[in-house]
Coordinates of C-alpha atoms in Angstrom, one line a residue:
K116 CA -15.3 -27.9 22.3
N117 CA -18.4 -25.8 22.0
P118 CA -21.2 -28.3 22.7
G119 CA -23.7 -26.9 20.1
I120 CA -21.2 -26.6 17.2
Y121 CA -19.3 -29.8 18.1
D122 CA -22.5 -31.9 18.2
K123 CA -23.6 -30.5 14.8
I124 CA -20.2 -31.1 13.2
T125 CA -19.9 -34.7 14.6
K126 CA -23.4 -35.5 13.5
Y127 CA -22.6 -34.4 9.9
M128 CA -19.2 -36.1 9.9
K129 CA -20.8 -39.4 11.0
H130 CA -23.3 -39.0 8.2
I131 CA -20.4 -38.8 5.6
G132 CA -18.4 -41.6 7.3
V133 CA -15.7 -39.5 9.2
E134 CA -14.7 -40.6 12.7
D135 CA -14.3 -38.3 15.7
S136 CA -10.6 -39.1 15.7
Q137 CA -10.2 -37.9 12.1
L138 CA -12.1 -34.7 12.8
L139 CA -9.9 -34.0 15.8
Q140 CA -6.7 -34.7 13.8
F141 CA -8.0 -32.3 11.1
C142 CA -8.6 -29.5 13.6
E143 CA -5.3 -30.1 15.3
S144 CA -3.4 -29.8 12.0
I145 CA -5.2 -26.5 11.3
L146 CA -4.4 -25.1 14.7
Q147 CA -0.8 -26.2 14.4
N148 CA -0.5 -24.4 11.1
L149 CA -2.0 -21.2 12.6
L150 CA 0.4 -21.5 15.6
Q151 CA 3.5 -22.0 13.3
N152 CA 2.6 -19.0 11.3
K153 CA 2.0 -16.8 14.4
I154 CA -1.7 -16.2 13.6
I155 CA -2.7 -17.5 17.0
D156 CA -0.7 -18.1 20.2
K157 CA -1.1 -20.3 23.3
Q158 CA -1.3 -18.4 26.6
N159 CA -2.2 -20.2 29.8
D160 CA -3.7 -23.2 28.0
R161 CA -5.8 -20.8 25.9
L162 CA -5.6 -20.0 22.2
V163 CA -5.5 -16.3 21.5
C164 CA -5.4 -14.3 18.3
T165 CA -2.0 -12.5 17.7
P166 CA -1.7 -9.0 16.1
Y167 CA -1.0 -10.8 12.8
G168 CA -4.3 -12.7 13.2
H169 CA -6.2 -9.5 14.0
A170 CA -4.7 -7.9 10.8
M171 CA -5.8 -10.9 8.7
V172 CA -9.4 -10.9 10.1
R173 CA -9.8 -7.1 10.3
H174 CA -9.0 -6.7 6.6
Y175 CA -10.5 -10.0 5.3
V176 CA -7.3 -11.2 3.9
L177 CA -6.7 -14.9 3.1
F178 CA -4.5 -16.9 5.4
E179 CA -2.2 -17.9 2.6
S180 CA -1.6 -14.3 1.7
T181 CA -1.0 -13.2 5.3
K182 CA 1.5 -16.1 5.7
I183 CA 3.5 -14.7 2.8
F184 CA 3.6 -11.2 4.4
I185 CA 4.6 -12.5 7.9
N186 CA 7.4 -14.6 6.5
A187 CA 8.7 -12.2 3.9
P188 CA 12.3 -11.0 4.2
K189 CA 12.9 -7.8 6.1
F190 CA 13.5 -4.4 4.5
Q191 CA 11.3 -4.7 1.3
S192 CA 11.7 -2.2 -1.5
V193 CA 8.7 -0.7 -3.3
H194 CA 9.3 -3.2 -6.1
D195 CA 9.4 -6.0 -3.5
I196 CA 6.1 -4.8 -1.9
L197 CA 4.5 -4.7 -5.4
R198 CA 5.6 -8.3 -5.9
L199 CA 4.2 -9.4 -2.6
L200 CA 0.9 -7.6 -3.4
S201 CA 0.7 -9.2 -6.9
A202 CA 1.4 -12.6 -5.5
S203 CA -1.6 -12.5 -3.0
K204 CA -3.9 -15.4 -3.3
E205 CA -6.9 -13.1 -3.6
F206 CA -5.9 -12.8 -7.3
S207 CA -5.7 -16.5 -8.0
D208 CA -8.8 -16.4 -10.2
I209 CA -7.2 -13.9 -12.6
R210 CA -5.7 -15.6 -15.7
V211 CA -3.7 -14.4 -18.7
R212 CA -5.8 -15.4 -21.7
H213 CA -4.0 -16.4 -24.9
N214 CA -5.2 -13.4 -26.8
E215 CA -4.0 -11.0 -24.0
K216 CA -0.3 -11.9 -24.2
R217 CA 0.5 -9.3 -26.8
L218 CA -1.5 -6.7 -24.9
Y219 CA 0.5 -7.2 -21.7
K220 CA 3.8 -7.4 -23.6
E221 CA 3.0 -3.9 -25.0
I222 CA 2.3 -2.6 -21.5
N223 CA 5.4 -4.3 -20.1
S224 CA 7.5 -2.7 -22.8
S225 CA 6.2 0.8 -22.1
P226 CA 8.8 3.3 -20.7
L227 CA 6.1 4.4 -18.2
T228 CA 6.0 0.9 -16.6
K229 CA 8.1 1.4 -13.4
F230 CA 9.0 -2.2 -12.8
P231 CA 8.9 -4.2 -16.1
F232 CA 9.5 -7.9 -16.3
L233 CA 12.8 -8.3 -18.1
T234 CA 15.2 -11.1 -18.9
E235 CA 18.9 -11.0 -18.0
K236 CA 19.5 -9.5 -21.4
K237 CA 17.0 -6.7 -20.6
Q238 CA 14.4 -8.0 -23.1
S239 CA 10.7 -8.2 -22.2
Q240 CA 9.7 -11.5 -20.6
I241 CA 6.8 -13.6 -21.8
I242 CA 3.7 -12.5 -19.8
D243 CA 1.8 -15.6 -18.9
T244 CA 1.3 -15.7 -15.2
T245 CA -1.3 -14.2 -12.8
F246 CA 1.4 -12.5 -10.8
Q247 CA 2.8 -10.7 -13.8
K248 CA -0.7 -9.6 -15.0
V249 CA -1.7 -8.2 -11.7
S250 CA 1.5 -6.3 -11.4
L251 CA 1.2 -4.8 -14.9
L252 CA -2.5 -3.9 -14.3
I253 CA -1.5 -1.9 -11.2
Q254 CA 1.4 -0.2 -13.0
Y255 CA -0.8 0.5 -16.1
E256 CA -3.0 2.6 -13.9
L257 CA -0.4 4.3 -11.7
G258 CA 1.9 5.1 -14.6
G259 CA -0.9 6.7 -16.7
L260 CA -0.2 4.4 -19.7
E261 CA -2.2 4.8 -22.8
F262 CA -4.0 1.7 -24.0
P263 CA -2.0 -0.2 -26.7
S264 CA -3.1 0.7 -30.2
Y265 CA -2.0 -2.3 -32.3
Q266 CA -4.7 -3.9 -34.6
G267 CA -7.2 -5.8 -32.6
A268 CA -6.2 -4.4 -29.2
S269 CA -9.5 -2.4 -28.8
K270 CA -11.4 -5.7 -28.5
L271 CA -9.6 -6.3 -25.2
H272 CA -10.1 -2.9 -23.6
Q273 CA -13.3 -3.7 -21.7
T274 CA -11.7 -6.9 -20.4
L275 CA -8.7 -5.0 -19.1
V276 CA -11.0 -2.4 -17.4
Q277 CA -12.9 -5.2 -15.7
D278 CA -9.7 -7.0 -14.5
K279 CA -8.2 -3.7 -13.3
A280 CA -11.4 -3.0 -11.3
I281 CA -11.1 -6.4 -9.6
V282 CA -7.5 -5.9 -8.8
F283 CA -7.9 -2.4 -7.3
R284 CA -11.0 -3.5 -5.3
N285 CA -8.7 -5.9 -3.4
C286 CA -5.6 -3.8 -3.3
F287 CA -6.6 -1.5 -0.5
R288 CA -7.4 -4.2 2.2
I289 CA -4.4 -6.3 1.3
L290 CA -2.0 -3.3 1.6
K291 CA -3.7 -2.3 4.9
C292 CA -3.1 -5.8 6.2
M293 CA 0.6 -5.5 5.1
V294 CA 0.9 -2.2 6.9
D295 CA -0.4 -3.8 10.2
T296 CA 1.9 -6.8 9.7
F297 CA 5.1 -4.7 9.2
I298 CA 4.2 -2.5 12.2
E299 CA 4.0 -5.7 14.3
R300 CA 7.3 -6.9 12.8
K301 CA 9.0 -3.5 13.6
D302 CA 10.1 -3.4 9.9
G303 CA 10.3 0.3 9.3
I304 CA 11.6 0.2 5.7
S305 CA 8.9 -2.3 4.5
L306 CA 6.3 -0.2 6.3
K307 CA 7.5 3.0 4.7
N308 CA 7.4 1.4 1.2
T309 CA 4.0 -0.2 1.8
L310 CA 2.5 3.1 2.8
F311 CA 4.0 4.7 -0.4
L312 CA 2.3 2.1 -2.5
L313 CA -0.9 2.4 -0.6
R314 CA -1.0 6.2 -1.2
S315 CA -0.1 5.7 -4.8
V316 CA -3.0 3.2 -5.3
N317 CA -5.3 5.5 -3.4
G318 CA -4.4 8.4 -5.7
N319 CA -4.3 6.3 -8.9
C320 CA -0.8 7.5 -9.6
W321 CA 2.8 7.0 -8.6
E322 CA 3.3 9.5 -5.8
D323 CA 6.9 10.3 -7.0
S324 CA 5.9 11.0 -10.6
S325 CA 4.3 13.8 -12.6
M326 CA 1.1 11.6 -12.6
V327 CA 0.4 13.0 -9.1
L328 CA -1.2 16.0 -10.9
R329 CA -4.0 13.7 -12.1
Q330 CA -5.5 13.9 -8.6
L331 CA -6.6 17.4 -9.3
K332 CA -10.1 17.9 -10.8
S333 CA -10.2 18.5 -14.6
I334 CA -6.6 17.2 -15.0
G335 CA -6.4 14.0 -17.1
L336 CA -3.5 12.3 -19.0
V337 CA -3.5 14.8 -21.8
S338 CA -3.4 17.7 -19.4
V339 CA -0.5 16.1 -17.4
R340 CA 1.5 15.8 -20.6
K341 CA 0.9 19.5 -21.4
L342 CA 2.0 20.5 -17.9
V343 CA 5.1 18.3 -18.0
H344 CA 6.0 19.9 -21.4
H345 CA 6.1 23.2 -19.5
N346 CA 8.2 21.8 -16.6
V347 CA 5.3 21.5 -14.2
N348 CA 5.8 18.1 -12.6
T349 CA 4.6 18.4 -9.0
L350 CA 1.8 19.9 -7.0
E351 CA 4.3 22.4 -5.5
Q352 CA 5.3 23.6 -8.9
M353 CA 1.6 23.9 -9.8
R354 CA 1.1 26.2 -6.8
Q355 CA 3.8 28.5 -8.1
I356 CA 2.3 29.3 -11.5
S357 CA -0.5 31.8 -12.0
D358 CA -4.0 31.0 -13.1
Q359 CA -3.3 32.6 -16.5
Q360 CA -0.2 30.5 -17.0
L361 CA -2.1 27.4 -16.2
E362 CA -4.9 28.3 -18.6
Y363 CA -2.3 29.0 -21.3
Y364 CA -0.4 25.7 -20.7
L365 CA -3.6 23.6 -20.9
G366 CA -5.2 25.6 -23.7
Q367 CA -8.4 26.3 -21.6
K368 CA -10.7 29.2 -21.4
R369 CA -10.4 32.0 -18.9
G370 CA -11.5 31.2 -15.4
S371 CA -10.7 27.5 -15.6
G372 CA -7.3 28.0 -14.0
S373 CA -8.8 29.4 -10.8
K374 CA -11.0 26.4 -10.4
I375 CA -8.1 24.0 -10.7
K376 CA -6.0 26.1 -8.3
R377 CA -8.9 26.2 -5.9
D378 CA -8.8 22.4 -5.7
L379 CA -5.1 22.6 -4.9
T380 CA -5.6 25.2 -2.1
L381 CA -7.8 22.7 -0.3
L382 CA -4.8 20.5 0.4
P383 CA -3.4 21.0 3.9
Q384 CA 0.0 22.6 4.6
L385 CA 1.8 20.5 7.2
Q386 CA 4.6 21.4 9.6
I387 CA 6.6 18.9 11.7
R388 CA 9.3 19.6 14.2
C389 CA 11.5 17.3 16.1
K390 CA 13.3 18.3 19.4
L391 CA 15.7 16.4 21.5
E392 CA 14.0 16.6 24.9
Y393 CA 16.3 14.3 27.0
C394 CA 19.7 12.6 26.5
S395 CA 21.6 10.6 29.1
H396 CA 24.7 8.4 28.6
K397 CA 24.6 5.1 30.6
G398 CA 27.4 2.6 30.0
H399 CA 27.3 1.5 26.3
H400 CA 23.9 3.0 25.7
V401 CA 22.3 6.4 25.4
E402 CA 18.8 7.1 26.7
V403 CA 17.0 9.5 24.3
A404 CA 13.6 11.2 24.3
L405 CA 12.3 13.0 21.3
K406 CA 9.4 15.4 21.1
I407 CA 7.5 15.5 17.9
E408 CA 5.4 18.6 17.2
L409 CA 2.7 18.6 14.5
S410 CA 0.6 21.5 13.1
A411 CA -1.4 22.1 10.0
Q412 CA -3.1 24.8 8.0
F413 CA -6.2 23.7 6.2
E414 CA -9.7 24.8 5.2
T415 CA -11.2 21.3 5.3
S416 CA -10.2 17.8 6.5
I417 CA -12.0 16.2 3.5
W418 CA -10.6 16.2 0.0
H419 CA -12.5 14.7 -2.9
G420 CA -14.9 13.0 -0.5
Q421 CA -12.2 11.3 1.6
G422 CA -11.2 12.2 5.1
L423 CA -7.5 13.0 5.3
S424 CA -5.1 11.5 7.8
L425 CA -1.4 11.6 8.6
D426 CA 0.9 8.7 9.1
I427 CA 3.9 9.5 11.3
E428 CA 6.7 7.0 11.1
T429 CA 10.0 7.1 13.1
L430 CA 12.7 4.6 12.3
K431 CA 16.3 3.9 13.0
T432 CA 18.9 4.0 10.2
T433 CA 19.1 0.2 10.6
G434 CA 15.5 0.1 9.2
E435 CA 14.0 -0.9 12.5
L436 CA 10.6 0.8 13.3
L437 CA 10.8 2.9 16.4
D438 CA 7.3 4.5 16.4
F439 CA 4.3 4.7 14.2
R440 CA 1.0 6.5 14.7
R441 CA -1.9 7.6 12.5
L442 CA -3.7 10.9 13.2
K443 CA -6.8 12.3 11.5
L444 CA -6.3 15.7 10.0
A445 CA -9.5 16.9 11.7
H446 CA -7.8 16.4 15.0
L447 CA -5.0 18.9 14.0
K448 CA -7.1 22.1 14.4
A449 CA -4.7 22.8 17.2
P450 CA -1.0 21.8 17.2
R451 CA -0.3 18.3 18.7
S452 CA 2.8 16.8 20.1
F453 CA 4.0 13.4 21.4
R454 CA 7.1 11.9 23.0
I455 CA 9.2 9.0 21.7
P456 CA 11.6 7.5 24.3
T457 CA 14.3 5.1 23.1
I458 CA 17.6 3.5 24.1
M459 CA 20.4 3.4 21.5
P460 CA 24.0 2.1 21.5
V461 CA 26.7 4.7 21.8
S462 CA 27.8 4.0 18.3
Y463 CA 24.3 4.8 17.0
T464 CA 23.9 8.1 15.2
H465 CA 20.6 8.7 13.3
L466 CA 16.9 8.5 13.6
T467 CA 14.7 9.4 10.6

């Protein structure tokens, strides 16, 4: 009991007719809830914050949301991670208004929606929950969907833009909390898919789609469609075409192609090598040490105003996380290396 705080609280509680015993019972119930959900732990008669608790506090995520992440099943797919994100309590104030139901049904029915809400007969579900709306707002942006054009839809455009801004403002910290949670859980597959969704949200496009081209300056939805029509779907394919080809595909004036390609050249070229440094058979296990070597070629460690960093994840084929570390690109001016020791059963074969 902190004397100053305790005295103030008890004084207020007595003023509203609450006894000390009731206050104590209330505090104990909260602490018990935090203990049960691994937010805090008891060590030597002291209560300490766990890594889950630090993740919740560091990223300002609600307890109810963090609890969902901690207790989620292992090995979540990208779809599952999106569902977890959309179900976060931070979005509880977002509602599906009656006049928006057709709008979100149109978005749900778009072929560019990666994870639509469908019935068992593959028909579009009725969109009437917060969870569905949040998921579709995220997919609307990442998939590069055009705003529905049915009569009266234009009146809802500004509302959609405002709701989308609210969702994306919260997405980053929630996903970062999920990353820290899955690192602590040693859940390599869930971590990998959360990082994929975090990168997609950060780039406003699905990372494994042609919409990744939108990250380049002067490239919008119309330009992406023109490039896709000419079989340019990735940044690597963009590197391989000439400035003149790019200008021809986009129907732009001479000189604009070099400006777009210049933006592309500012992205780093990364190299990663893995070596088996040590291997020793002991009984039913094998002791292994891996050496990971990293190097990069880059002009700048900042792209579009953001500092670039690398996430290096090593996991077993079972999905268990073996090692994770984050490195700022600015620290890769010279090659870096690190060592990963592990013990595996004799029957074990792969690390990824």
